[in-house]
Short mmCIF file of C-alpha atoms and ligand atoms in Angstrom, two decimals:
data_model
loop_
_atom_site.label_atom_id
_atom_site.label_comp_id
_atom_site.label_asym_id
_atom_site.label_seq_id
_atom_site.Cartn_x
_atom_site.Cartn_y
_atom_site.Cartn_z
CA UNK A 48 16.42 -5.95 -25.13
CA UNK A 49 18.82 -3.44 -23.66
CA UNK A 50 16.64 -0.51 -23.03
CA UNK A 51 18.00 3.35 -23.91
CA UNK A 52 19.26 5.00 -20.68
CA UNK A 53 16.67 8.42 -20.09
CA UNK A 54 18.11 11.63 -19.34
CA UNK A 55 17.61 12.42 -15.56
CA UNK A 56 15.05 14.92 -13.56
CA UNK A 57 16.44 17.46 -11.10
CA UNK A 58 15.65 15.95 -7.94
CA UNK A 59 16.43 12.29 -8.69
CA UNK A 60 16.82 10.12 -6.23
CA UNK A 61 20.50 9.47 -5.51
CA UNK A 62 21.28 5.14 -4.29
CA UNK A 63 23.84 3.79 -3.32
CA UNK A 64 24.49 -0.19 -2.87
CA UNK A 65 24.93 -2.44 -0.11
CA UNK A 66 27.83 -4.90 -1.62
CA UNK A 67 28.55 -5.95 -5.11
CA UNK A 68 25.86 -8.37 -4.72
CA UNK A 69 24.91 -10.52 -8.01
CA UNK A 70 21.45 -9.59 -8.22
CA UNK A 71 21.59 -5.68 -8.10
CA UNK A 72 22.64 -5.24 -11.93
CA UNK A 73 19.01 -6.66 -12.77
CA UNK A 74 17.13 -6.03 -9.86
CA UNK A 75 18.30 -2.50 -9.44
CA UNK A 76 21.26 -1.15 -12.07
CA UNK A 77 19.19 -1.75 -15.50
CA UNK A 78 16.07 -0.83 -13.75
CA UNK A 79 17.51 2.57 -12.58
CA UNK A 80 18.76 3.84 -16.53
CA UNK A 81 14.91 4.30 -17.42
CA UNK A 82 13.63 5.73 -14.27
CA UNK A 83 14.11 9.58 -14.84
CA UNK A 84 14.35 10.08 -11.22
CA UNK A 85 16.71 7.21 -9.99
CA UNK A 86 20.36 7.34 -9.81
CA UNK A 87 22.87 5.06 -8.77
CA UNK A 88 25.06 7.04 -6.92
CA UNK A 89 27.47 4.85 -5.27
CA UNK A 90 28.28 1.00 -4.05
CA UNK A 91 29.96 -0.25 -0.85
CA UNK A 92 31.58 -3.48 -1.01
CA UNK A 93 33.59 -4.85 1.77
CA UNK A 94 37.00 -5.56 -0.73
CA UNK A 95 38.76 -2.51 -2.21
CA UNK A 96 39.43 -4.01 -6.11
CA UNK A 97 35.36 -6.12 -6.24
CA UNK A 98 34.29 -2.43 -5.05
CA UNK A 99 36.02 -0.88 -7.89
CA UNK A 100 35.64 -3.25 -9.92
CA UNK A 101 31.74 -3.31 -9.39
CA UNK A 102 31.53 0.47 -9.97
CA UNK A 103 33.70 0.61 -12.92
CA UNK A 104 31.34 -1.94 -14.59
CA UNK A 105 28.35 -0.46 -14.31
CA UNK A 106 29.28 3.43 -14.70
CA UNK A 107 28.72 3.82 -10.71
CA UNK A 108 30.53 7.34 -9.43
CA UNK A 109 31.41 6.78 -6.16
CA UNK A 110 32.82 3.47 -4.57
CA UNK A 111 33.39 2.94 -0.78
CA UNK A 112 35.21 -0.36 1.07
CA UNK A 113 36.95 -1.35 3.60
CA UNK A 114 35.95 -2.32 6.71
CA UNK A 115 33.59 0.78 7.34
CA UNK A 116 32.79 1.05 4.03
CA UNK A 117 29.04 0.01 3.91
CA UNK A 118 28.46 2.71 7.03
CA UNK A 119 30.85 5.26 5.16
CA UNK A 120 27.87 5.36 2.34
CA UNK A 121 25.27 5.45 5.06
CA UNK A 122 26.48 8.71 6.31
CA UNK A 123 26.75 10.22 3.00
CA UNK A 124 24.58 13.46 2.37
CA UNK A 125 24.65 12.60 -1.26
CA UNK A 126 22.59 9.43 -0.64
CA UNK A 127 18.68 9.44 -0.38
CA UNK A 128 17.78 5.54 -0.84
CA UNK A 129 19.72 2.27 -0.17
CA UNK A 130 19.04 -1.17 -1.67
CA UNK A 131 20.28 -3.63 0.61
CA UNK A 132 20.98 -6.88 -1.45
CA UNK A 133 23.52 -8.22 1.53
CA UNK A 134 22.70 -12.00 2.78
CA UNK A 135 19.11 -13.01 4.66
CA UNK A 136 21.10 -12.76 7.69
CA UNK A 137 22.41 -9.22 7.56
CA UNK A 138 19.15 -7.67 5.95
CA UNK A 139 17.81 -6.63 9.54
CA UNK A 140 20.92 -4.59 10.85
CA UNK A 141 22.38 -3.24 7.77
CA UNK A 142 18.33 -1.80 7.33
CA UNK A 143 18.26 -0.41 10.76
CA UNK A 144 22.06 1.41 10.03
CA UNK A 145 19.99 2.59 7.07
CA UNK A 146 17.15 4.12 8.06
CA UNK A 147 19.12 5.27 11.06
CA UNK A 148 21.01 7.54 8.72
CA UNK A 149 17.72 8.88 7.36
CA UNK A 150 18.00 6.73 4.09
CA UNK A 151 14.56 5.01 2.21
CA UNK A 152 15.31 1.53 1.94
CA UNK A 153 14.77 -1.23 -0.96
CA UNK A 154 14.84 -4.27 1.08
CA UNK A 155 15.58 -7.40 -0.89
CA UNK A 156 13.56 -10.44 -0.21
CA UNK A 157 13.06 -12.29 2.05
CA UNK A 158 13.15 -9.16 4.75
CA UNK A 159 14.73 -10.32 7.63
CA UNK A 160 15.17 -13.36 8.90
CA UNK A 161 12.38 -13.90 11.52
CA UNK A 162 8.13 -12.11 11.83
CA UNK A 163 9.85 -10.05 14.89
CA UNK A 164 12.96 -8.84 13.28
CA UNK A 165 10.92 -7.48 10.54
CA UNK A 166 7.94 -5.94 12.79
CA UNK A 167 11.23 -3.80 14.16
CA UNK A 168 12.30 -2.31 10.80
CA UNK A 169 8.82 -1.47 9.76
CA UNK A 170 7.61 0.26 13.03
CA UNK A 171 11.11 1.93 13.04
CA UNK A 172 11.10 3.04 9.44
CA UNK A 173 7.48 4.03 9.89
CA UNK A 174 8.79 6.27 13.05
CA UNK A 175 11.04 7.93 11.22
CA UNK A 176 9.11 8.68 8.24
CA UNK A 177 11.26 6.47 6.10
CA UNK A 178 9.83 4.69 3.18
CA UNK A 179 10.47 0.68 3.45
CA UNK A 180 9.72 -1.79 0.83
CA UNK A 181 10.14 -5.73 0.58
CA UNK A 182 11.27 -6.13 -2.82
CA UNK A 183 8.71 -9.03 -3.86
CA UNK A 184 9.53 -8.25 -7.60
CA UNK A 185 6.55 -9.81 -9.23
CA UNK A 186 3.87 -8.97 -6.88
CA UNK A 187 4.42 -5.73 -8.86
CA UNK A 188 4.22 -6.29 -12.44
CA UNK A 189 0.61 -6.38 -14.03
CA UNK A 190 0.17 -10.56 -14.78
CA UNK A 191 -0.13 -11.03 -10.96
CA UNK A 192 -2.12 -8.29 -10.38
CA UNK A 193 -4.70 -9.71 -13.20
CA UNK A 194 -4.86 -12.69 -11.73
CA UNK A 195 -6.10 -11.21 -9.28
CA UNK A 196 -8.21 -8.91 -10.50
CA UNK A 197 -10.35 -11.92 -11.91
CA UNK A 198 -10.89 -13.59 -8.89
CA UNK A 199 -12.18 -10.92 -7.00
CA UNK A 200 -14.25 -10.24 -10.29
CA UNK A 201 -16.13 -13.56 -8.83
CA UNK A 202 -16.13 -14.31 -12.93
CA UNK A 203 -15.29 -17.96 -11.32
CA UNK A 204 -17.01 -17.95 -8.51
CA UNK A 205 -15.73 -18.74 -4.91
CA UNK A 206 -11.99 -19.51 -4.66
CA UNK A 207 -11.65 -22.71 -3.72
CA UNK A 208 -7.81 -23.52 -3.45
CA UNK A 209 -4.48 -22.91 -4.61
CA UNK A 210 -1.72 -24.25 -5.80
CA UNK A 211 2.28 -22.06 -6.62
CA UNK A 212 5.34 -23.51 -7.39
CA UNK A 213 8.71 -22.11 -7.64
CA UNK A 214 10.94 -25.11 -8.74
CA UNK A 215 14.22 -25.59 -10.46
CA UNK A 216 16.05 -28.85 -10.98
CA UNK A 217 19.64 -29.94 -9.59
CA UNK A 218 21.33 -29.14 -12.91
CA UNK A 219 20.54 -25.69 -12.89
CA UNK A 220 22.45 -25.25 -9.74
CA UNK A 221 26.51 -23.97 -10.63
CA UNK A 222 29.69 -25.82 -9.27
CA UNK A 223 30.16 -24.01 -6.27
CA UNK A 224 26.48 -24.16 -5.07
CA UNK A 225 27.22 -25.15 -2.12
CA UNK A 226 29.05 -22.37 -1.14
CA UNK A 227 26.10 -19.88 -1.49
CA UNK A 228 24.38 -17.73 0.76
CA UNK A 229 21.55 -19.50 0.14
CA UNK A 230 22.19 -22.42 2.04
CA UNK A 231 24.67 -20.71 5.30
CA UNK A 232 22.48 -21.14 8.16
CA UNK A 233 23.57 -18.24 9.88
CA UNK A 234 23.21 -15.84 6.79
CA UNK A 235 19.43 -17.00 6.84
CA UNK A 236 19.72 -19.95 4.29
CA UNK A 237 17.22 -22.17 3.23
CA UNK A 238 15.45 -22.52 0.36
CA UNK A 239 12.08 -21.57 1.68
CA UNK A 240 13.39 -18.37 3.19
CA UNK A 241 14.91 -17.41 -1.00
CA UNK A 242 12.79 -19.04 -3.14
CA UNK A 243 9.69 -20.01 -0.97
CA UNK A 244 9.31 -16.57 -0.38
CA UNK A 245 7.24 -16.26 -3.77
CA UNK A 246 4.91 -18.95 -3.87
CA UNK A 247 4.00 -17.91 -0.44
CA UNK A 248 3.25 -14.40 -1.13
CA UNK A 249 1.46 -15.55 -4.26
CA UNK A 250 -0.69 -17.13 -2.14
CA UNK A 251 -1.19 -14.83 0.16
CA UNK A 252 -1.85 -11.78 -2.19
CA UNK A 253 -4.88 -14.20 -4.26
CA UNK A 254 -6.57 -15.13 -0.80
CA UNK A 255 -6.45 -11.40 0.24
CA UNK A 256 -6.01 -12.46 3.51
CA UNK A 257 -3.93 -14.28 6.44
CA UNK A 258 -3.78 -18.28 6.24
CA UNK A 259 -4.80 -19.64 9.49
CA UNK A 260 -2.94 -22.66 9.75
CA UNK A 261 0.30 -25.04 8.69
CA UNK A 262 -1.94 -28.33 7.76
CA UNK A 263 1.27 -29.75 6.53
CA UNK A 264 4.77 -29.14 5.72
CA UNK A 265 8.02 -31.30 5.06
CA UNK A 266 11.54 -30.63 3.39
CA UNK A 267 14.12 -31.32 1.33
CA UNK A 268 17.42 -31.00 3.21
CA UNK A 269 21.23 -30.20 2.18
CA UNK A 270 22.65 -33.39 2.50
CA UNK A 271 26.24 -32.60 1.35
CA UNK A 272 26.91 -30.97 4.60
CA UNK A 273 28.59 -32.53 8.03
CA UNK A 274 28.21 -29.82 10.35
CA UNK A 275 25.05 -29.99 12.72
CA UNK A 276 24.31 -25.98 11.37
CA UNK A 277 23.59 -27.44 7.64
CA UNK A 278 20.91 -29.97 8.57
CA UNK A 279 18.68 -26.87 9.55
CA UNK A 280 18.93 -25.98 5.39
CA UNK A 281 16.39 -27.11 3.42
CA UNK A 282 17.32 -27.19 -0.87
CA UNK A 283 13.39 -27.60 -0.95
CA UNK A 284 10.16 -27.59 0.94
CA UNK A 285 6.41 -27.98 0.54
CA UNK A 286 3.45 -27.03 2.47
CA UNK A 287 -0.09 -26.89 3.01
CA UNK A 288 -1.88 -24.02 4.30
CA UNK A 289 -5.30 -23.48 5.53
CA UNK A 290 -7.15 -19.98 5.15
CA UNK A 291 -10.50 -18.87 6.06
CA UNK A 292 -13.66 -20.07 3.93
CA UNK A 293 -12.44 -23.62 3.33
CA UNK A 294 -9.76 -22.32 1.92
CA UNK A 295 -6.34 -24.27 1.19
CA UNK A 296 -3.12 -23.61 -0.82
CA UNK A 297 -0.40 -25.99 -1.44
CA UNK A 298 3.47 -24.49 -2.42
CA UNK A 299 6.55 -25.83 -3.21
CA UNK A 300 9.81 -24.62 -4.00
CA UNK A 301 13.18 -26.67 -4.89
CA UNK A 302 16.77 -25.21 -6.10
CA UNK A 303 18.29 -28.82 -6.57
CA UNK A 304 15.08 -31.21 -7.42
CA UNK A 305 16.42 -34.87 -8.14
CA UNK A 306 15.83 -36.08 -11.49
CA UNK A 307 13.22 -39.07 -12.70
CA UNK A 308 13.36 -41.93 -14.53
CA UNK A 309 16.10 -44.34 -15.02
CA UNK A 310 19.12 -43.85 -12.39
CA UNK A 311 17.34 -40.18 -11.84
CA UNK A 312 18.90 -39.10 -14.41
CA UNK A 313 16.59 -36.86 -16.62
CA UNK A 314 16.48 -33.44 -15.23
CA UNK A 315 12.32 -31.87 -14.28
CA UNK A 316 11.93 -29.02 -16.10
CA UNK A 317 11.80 -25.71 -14.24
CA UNK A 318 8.27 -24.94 -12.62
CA UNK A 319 7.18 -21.36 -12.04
CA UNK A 320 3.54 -21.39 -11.89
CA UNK A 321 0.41 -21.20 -9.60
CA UNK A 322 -2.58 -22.88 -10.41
CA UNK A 323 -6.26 -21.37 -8.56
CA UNK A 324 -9.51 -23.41 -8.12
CA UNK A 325 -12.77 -21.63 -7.78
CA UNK A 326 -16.24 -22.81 -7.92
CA UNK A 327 -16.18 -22.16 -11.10
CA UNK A 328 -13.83 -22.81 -12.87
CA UNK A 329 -9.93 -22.75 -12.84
CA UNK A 330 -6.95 -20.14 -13.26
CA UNK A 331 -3.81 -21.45 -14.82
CA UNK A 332 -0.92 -18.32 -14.20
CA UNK A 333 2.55 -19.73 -16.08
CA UNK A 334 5.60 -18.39 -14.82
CA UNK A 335 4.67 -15.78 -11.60
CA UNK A 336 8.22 -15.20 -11.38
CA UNK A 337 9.56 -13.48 -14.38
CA UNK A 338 6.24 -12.84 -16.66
CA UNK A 339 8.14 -9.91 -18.22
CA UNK A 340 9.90 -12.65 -20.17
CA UNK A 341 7.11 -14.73 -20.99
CA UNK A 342 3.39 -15.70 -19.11
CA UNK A 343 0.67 -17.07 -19.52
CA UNK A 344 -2.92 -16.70 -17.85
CA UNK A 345 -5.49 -19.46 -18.94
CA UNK A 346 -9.01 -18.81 -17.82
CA UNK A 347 -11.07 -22.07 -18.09
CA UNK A 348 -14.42 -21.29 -16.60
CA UNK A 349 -16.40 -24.80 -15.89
CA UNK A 350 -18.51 -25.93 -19.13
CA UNK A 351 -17.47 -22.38 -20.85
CA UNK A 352 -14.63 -21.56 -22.99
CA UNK A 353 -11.30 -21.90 -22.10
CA UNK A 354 -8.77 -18.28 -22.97
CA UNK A 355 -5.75 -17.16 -22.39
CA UNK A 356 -4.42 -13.64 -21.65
CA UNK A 357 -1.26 -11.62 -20.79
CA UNK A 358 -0.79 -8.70 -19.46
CA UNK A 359 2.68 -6.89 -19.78
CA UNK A 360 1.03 -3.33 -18.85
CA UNK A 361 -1.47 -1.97 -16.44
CA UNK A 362 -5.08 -1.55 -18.22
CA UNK A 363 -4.73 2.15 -17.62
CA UNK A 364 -1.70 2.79 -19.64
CA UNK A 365 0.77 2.20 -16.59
CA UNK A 366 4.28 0.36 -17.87
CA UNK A 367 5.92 -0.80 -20.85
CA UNK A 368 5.67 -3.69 -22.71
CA UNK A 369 9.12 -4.81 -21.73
CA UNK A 370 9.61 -3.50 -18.38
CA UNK A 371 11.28 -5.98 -15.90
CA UNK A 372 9.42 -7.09 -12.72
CA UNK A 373 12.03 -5.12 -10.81
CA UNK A 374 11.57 -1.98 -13.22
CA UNK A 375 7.77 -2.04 -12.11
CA UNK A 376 9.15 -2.19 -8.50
CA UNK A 377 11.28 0.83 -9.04
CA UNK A 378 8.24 2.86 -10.21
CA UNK A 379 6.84 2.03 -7.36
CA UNK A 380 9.31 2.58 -4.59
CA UNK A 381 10.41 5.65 -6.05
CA UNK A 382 6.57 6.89 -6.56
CA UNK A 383 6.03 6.38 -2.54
CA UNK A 384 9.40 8.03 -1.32
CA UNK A 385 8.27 10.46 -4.05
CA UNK A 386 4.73 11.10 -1.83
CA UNK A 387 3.15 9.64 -5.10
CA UNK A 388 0.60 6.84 -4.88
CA UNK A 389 2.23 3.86 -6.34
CA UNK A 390 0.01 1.81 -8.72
CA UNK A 391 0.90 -1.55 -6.19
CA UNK A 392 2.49 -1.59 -2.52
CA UNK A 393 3.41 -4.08 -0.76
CA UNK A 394 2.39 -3.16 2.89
CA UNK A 395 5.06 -3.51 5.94
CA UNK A 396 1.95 -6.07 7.49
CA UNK A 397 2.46 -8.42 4.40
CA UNK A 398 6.07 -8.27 4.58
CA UNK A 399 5.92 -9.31 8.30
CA UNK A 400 2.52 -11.72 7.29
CA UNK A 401 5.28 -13.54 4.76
CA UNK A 402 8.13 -13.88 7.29
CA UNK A 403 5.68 -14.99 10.21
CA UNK A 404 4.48 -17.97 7.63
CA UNK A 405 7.84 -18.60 6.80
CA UNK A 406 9.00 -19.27 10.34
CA UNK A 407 5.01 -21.71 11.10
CA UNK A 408 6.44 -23.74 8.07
CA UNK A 409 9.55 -24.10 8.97
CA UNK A 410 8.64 -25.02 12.68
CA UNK A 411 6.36 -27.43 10.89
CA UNK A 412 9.10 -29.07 9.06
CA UNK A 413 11.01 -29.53 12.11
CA UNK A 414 14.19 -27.63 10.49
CA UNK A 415 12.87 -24.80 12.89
CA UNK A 416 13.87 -21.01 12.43
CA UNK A 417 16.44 -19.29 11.24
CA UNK A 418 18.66 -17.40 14.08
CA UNK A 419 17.85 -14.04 15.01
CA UNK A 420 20.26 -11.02 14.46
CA UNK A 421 22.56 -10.56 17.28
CA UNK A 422 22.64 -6.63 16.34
CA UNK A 423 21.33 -3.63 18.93
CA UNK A 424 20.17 -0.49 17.59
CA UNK A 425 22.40 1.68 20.06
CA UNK A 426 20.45 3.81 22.19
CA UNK A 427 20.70 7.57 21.99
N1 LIG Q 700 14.94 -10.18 -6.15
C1 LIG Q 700 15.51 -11.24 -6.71
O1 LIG Q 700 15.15 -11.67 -7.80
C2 LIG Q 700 16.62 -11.90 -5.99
C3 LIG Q 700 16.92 -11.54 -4.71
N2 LIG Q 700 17.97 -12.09 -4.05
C4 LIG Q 700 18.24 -11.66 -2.68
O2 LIG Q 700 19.32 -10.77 -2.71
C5 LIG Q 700 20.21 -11.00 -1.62
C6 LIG Q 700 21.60 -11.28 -2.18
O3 LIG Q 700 21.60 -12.37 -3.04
P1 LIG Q 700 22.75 -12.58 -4.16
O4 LIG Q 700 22.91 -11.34 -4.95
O5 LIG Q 700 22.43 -13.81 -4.88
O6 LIG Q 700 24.00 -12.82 -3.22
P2 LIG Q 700 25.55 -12.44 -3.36
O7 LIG Q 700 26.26 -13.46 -2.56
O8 LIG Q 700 25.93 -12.21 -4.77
O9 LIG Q 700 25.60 -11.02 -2.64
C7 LIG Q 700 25.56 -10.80 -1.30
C8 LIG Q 700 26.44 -9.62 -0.98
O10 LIG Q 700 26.48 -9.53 0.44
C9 LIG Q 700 27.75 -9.05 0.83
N3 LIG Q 700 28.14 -9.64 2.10
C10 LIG Q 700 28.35 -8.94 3.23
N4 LIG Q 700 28.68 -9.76 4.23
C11 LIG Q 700 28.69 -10.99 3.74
C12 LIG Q 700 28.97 -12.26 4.29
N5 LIG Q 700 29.29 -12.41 5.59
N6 LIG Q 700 28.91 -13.33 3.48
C13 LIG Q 700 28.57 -13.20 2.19
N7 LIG Q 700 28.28 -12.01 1.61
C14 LIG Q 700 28.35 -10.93 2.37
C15 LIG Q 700 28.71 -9.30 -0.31
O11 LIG Q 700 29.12 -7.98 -0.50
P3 LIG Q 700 30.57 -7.41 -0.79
O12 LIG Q 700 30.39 -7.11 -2.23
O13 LIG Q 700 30.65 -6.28 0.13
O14 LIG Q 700 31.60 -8.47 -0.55
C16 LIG Q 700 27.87 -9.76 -1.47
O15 LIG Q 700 28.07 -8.93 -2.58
C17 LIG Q 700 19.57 -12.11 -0.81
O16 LIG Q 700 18.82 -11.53 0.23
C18 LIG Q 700 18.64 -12.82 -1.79
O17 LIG Q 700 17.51 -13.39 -1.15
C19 LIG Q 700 18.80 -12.97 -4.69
C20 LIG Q 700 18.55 -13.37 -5.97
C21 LIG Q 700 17.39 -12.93 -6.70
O1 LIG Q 701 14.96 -14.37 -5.56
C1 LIG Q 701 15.25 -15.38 -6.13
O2 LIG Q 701 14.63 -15.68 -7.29
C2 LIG Q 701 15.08 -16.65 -8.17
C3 LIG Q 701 15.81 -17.76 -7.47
O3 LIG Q 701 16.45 -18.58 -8.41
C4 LIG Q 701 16.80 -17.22 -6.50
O4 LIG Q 701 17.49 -18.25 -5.85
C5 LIG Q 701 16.12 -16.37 -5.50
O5 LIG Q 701 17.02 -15.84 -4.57
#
């Protein structure tokens, strides 16, 4: 549904855009035309006519490019919040230009590209007073939360294990794959670093805590490649983890997963679900990823009744029906930089709990980590 655009408050946050990036018209552009107190206020891209083009699209006012561009809408008075959507590998110093200029920052996932590069931002946004969020989409729509919310019940008993996957097969993948972001080494590709991101913080937020340990991990890598760079990408990896209390999770994630059968040749179908074990009894939670478009929770408590639930609002009234994952985001990044309590957070020490997990696994796989920014704050 195409929801109607709401008239806006004085005092509305004012964002501008980090590049015409493809996922800011959901993740940001539709989110912003119900939130009375969001504006998109400009977009930098680095090419003159995309820049325009961009803008014209979506009804944005102001449009900067060119080489300086991006830092042109940095230093603009007019601009409370960025939303960086650039590449992995530009997420660190295009956030510290950001909150250097005194700008809240939407941070898309996965922060940075190593534990230490995102320790920086947060103790540097925190410094300043600046608001920073990882945008983990889901962890902020009301399924997750649920799911949640009935383990710690203890309805099932002790959690046991866990299980999140975030896969899509090789025919879901366009022509010019290869040429994405998500698989340029030095713009922080790799598949666990864009789509592993999720299952990991999935399990993470259920076990409410830290895992411990990497029991396993291996991966899929790019194989269509010939420079050394590409055999660091992985199109898919899996991994167990160990947490405390005998706790273990398994997670996978795939962009490109090889068919079965005969030849390979009939296509998986996509899997976007995490699956919990507790004493007793199990949690079934269908499609993590985008459960404004569809979930499903099954309860199945051991020797009881099986039922399924959904939850596309808070219990206490909180969201709409059809609200995006990114449009329960929104309310919440604009509720903090707003001095508001937001109805879920994601905390700067998960952020940098996700990325440090990121890197064990892929040291575990032996792809190793992705590079470090080369970028230096200038001193005063
Ligand atoms: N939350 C979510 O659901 C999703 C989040 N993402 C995240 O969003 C980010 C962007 O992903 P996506 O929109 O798919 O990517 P795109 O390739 O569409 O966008 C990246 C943008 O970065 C800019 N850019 C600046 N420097 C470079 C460079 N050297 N090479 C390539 N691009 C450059 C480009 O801006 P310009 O317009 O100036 O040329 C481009 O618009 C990633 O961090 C990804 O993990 C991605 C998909 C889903
Ligand atoms: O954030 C994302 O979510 C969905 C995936 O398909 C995508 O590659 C990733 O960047």
């Amino acid at each position: 549904m195409t929801p109607t655009p709401v008239p806006k408050d004085d005092g509305a946050l004012r964002c501008g855009i980090l590049g015409a990036a493809k996922i800011a018209p959901p993740a940001i552009i539709l989110p912003a035309r119900t939130h009375p107190e969001f504006i998109i206020a400009a977009v930098a891209a680095r090419g003159k006519d995309k820049a325009e083009a961009f803008a014209k699209k979506h009804g944005i006012a102001k449009v900067y490019f060119g080489p300086n561009g991006y830092q042109d809408m940095l230093d603009d008075k007019d601009i409370d919040v960025i939303y960086n959507p650039l590449p992995n590998g530009l997420h660190y110093e295009w956030t510290l230009k950001a909150l250097t200029a005194g700008k809240h920052v939407l941070l898309e996932k996965p922060g940075t590209d190593t534990a230490a590069e995102t320790k920086v931002l947060f103790n540097y946004a925190e410094s300043k007073g600046l608001v920073l969020l990882e945008a983990l989409h889901c962890r902020f729509h009301p399924a997750l939360n649920r799911v949640k919310e009935i383990i710690d019940s203890g309805e099932l008993g002790k959690l046991k294990s866990m299980k999140a996957s975030l896969c899509f097969p090789r025919v879901m993948s366009g022509p010019d794959d290869d040429n994405n972001i998500r698989y340029q080494f030095e713009l922080g590709g790799g598949i666990m670093m864009g789509m592993g991101c999720y299952p990991l913080m999935i399990v993470r937020t259920l076990a409410g805590t830290e895992p411990i340990s990497v029991l396993s991990a291996s991966a899929a890598p790019f194989t269509n490649g010939t420079d050394e760079q590409r055999r660091t990408i992985d199109v898919g990896t899996e991994a167990v983890l160990e947490f405390p209390s005998d706790v273990t999770a398994e997670i996978a994630c795939h962009s490109r997963r090889p068919g079965w059968g005969p030849l390979g040749l009939l296509p998986h179908l996509p899997e976007v679900k995490a699956e919990v074990t507790c004493e007793g009894g199990k949690i079934e939670f269908v499609n993590f990823l985008f459960p404004n478009v569809y979930h499903k929770i099954q309860v199945a408590p051991t020797g009881g009744e099986k039922r399924d639930e959904w939850a596309y609002t808070f219990n206490d009234g909180v969201g709409e029906d059809w609200w995006l994952t990114y449009r329960y985001q929104l309310e919440a990044f604009v509720d903090k930089v707003k001095g508001r309590q937001p109805k879920t957070w994601v905390t700067g020490e998960e952020s940098i709990g996700n990325m440090q997990w990121i890197e064990n696994i892929y040291v575990a796989t032996g792809l190793g980590v992705r590079p470090n920014s080369t970028f230096v704050l200038p001193q005063d």
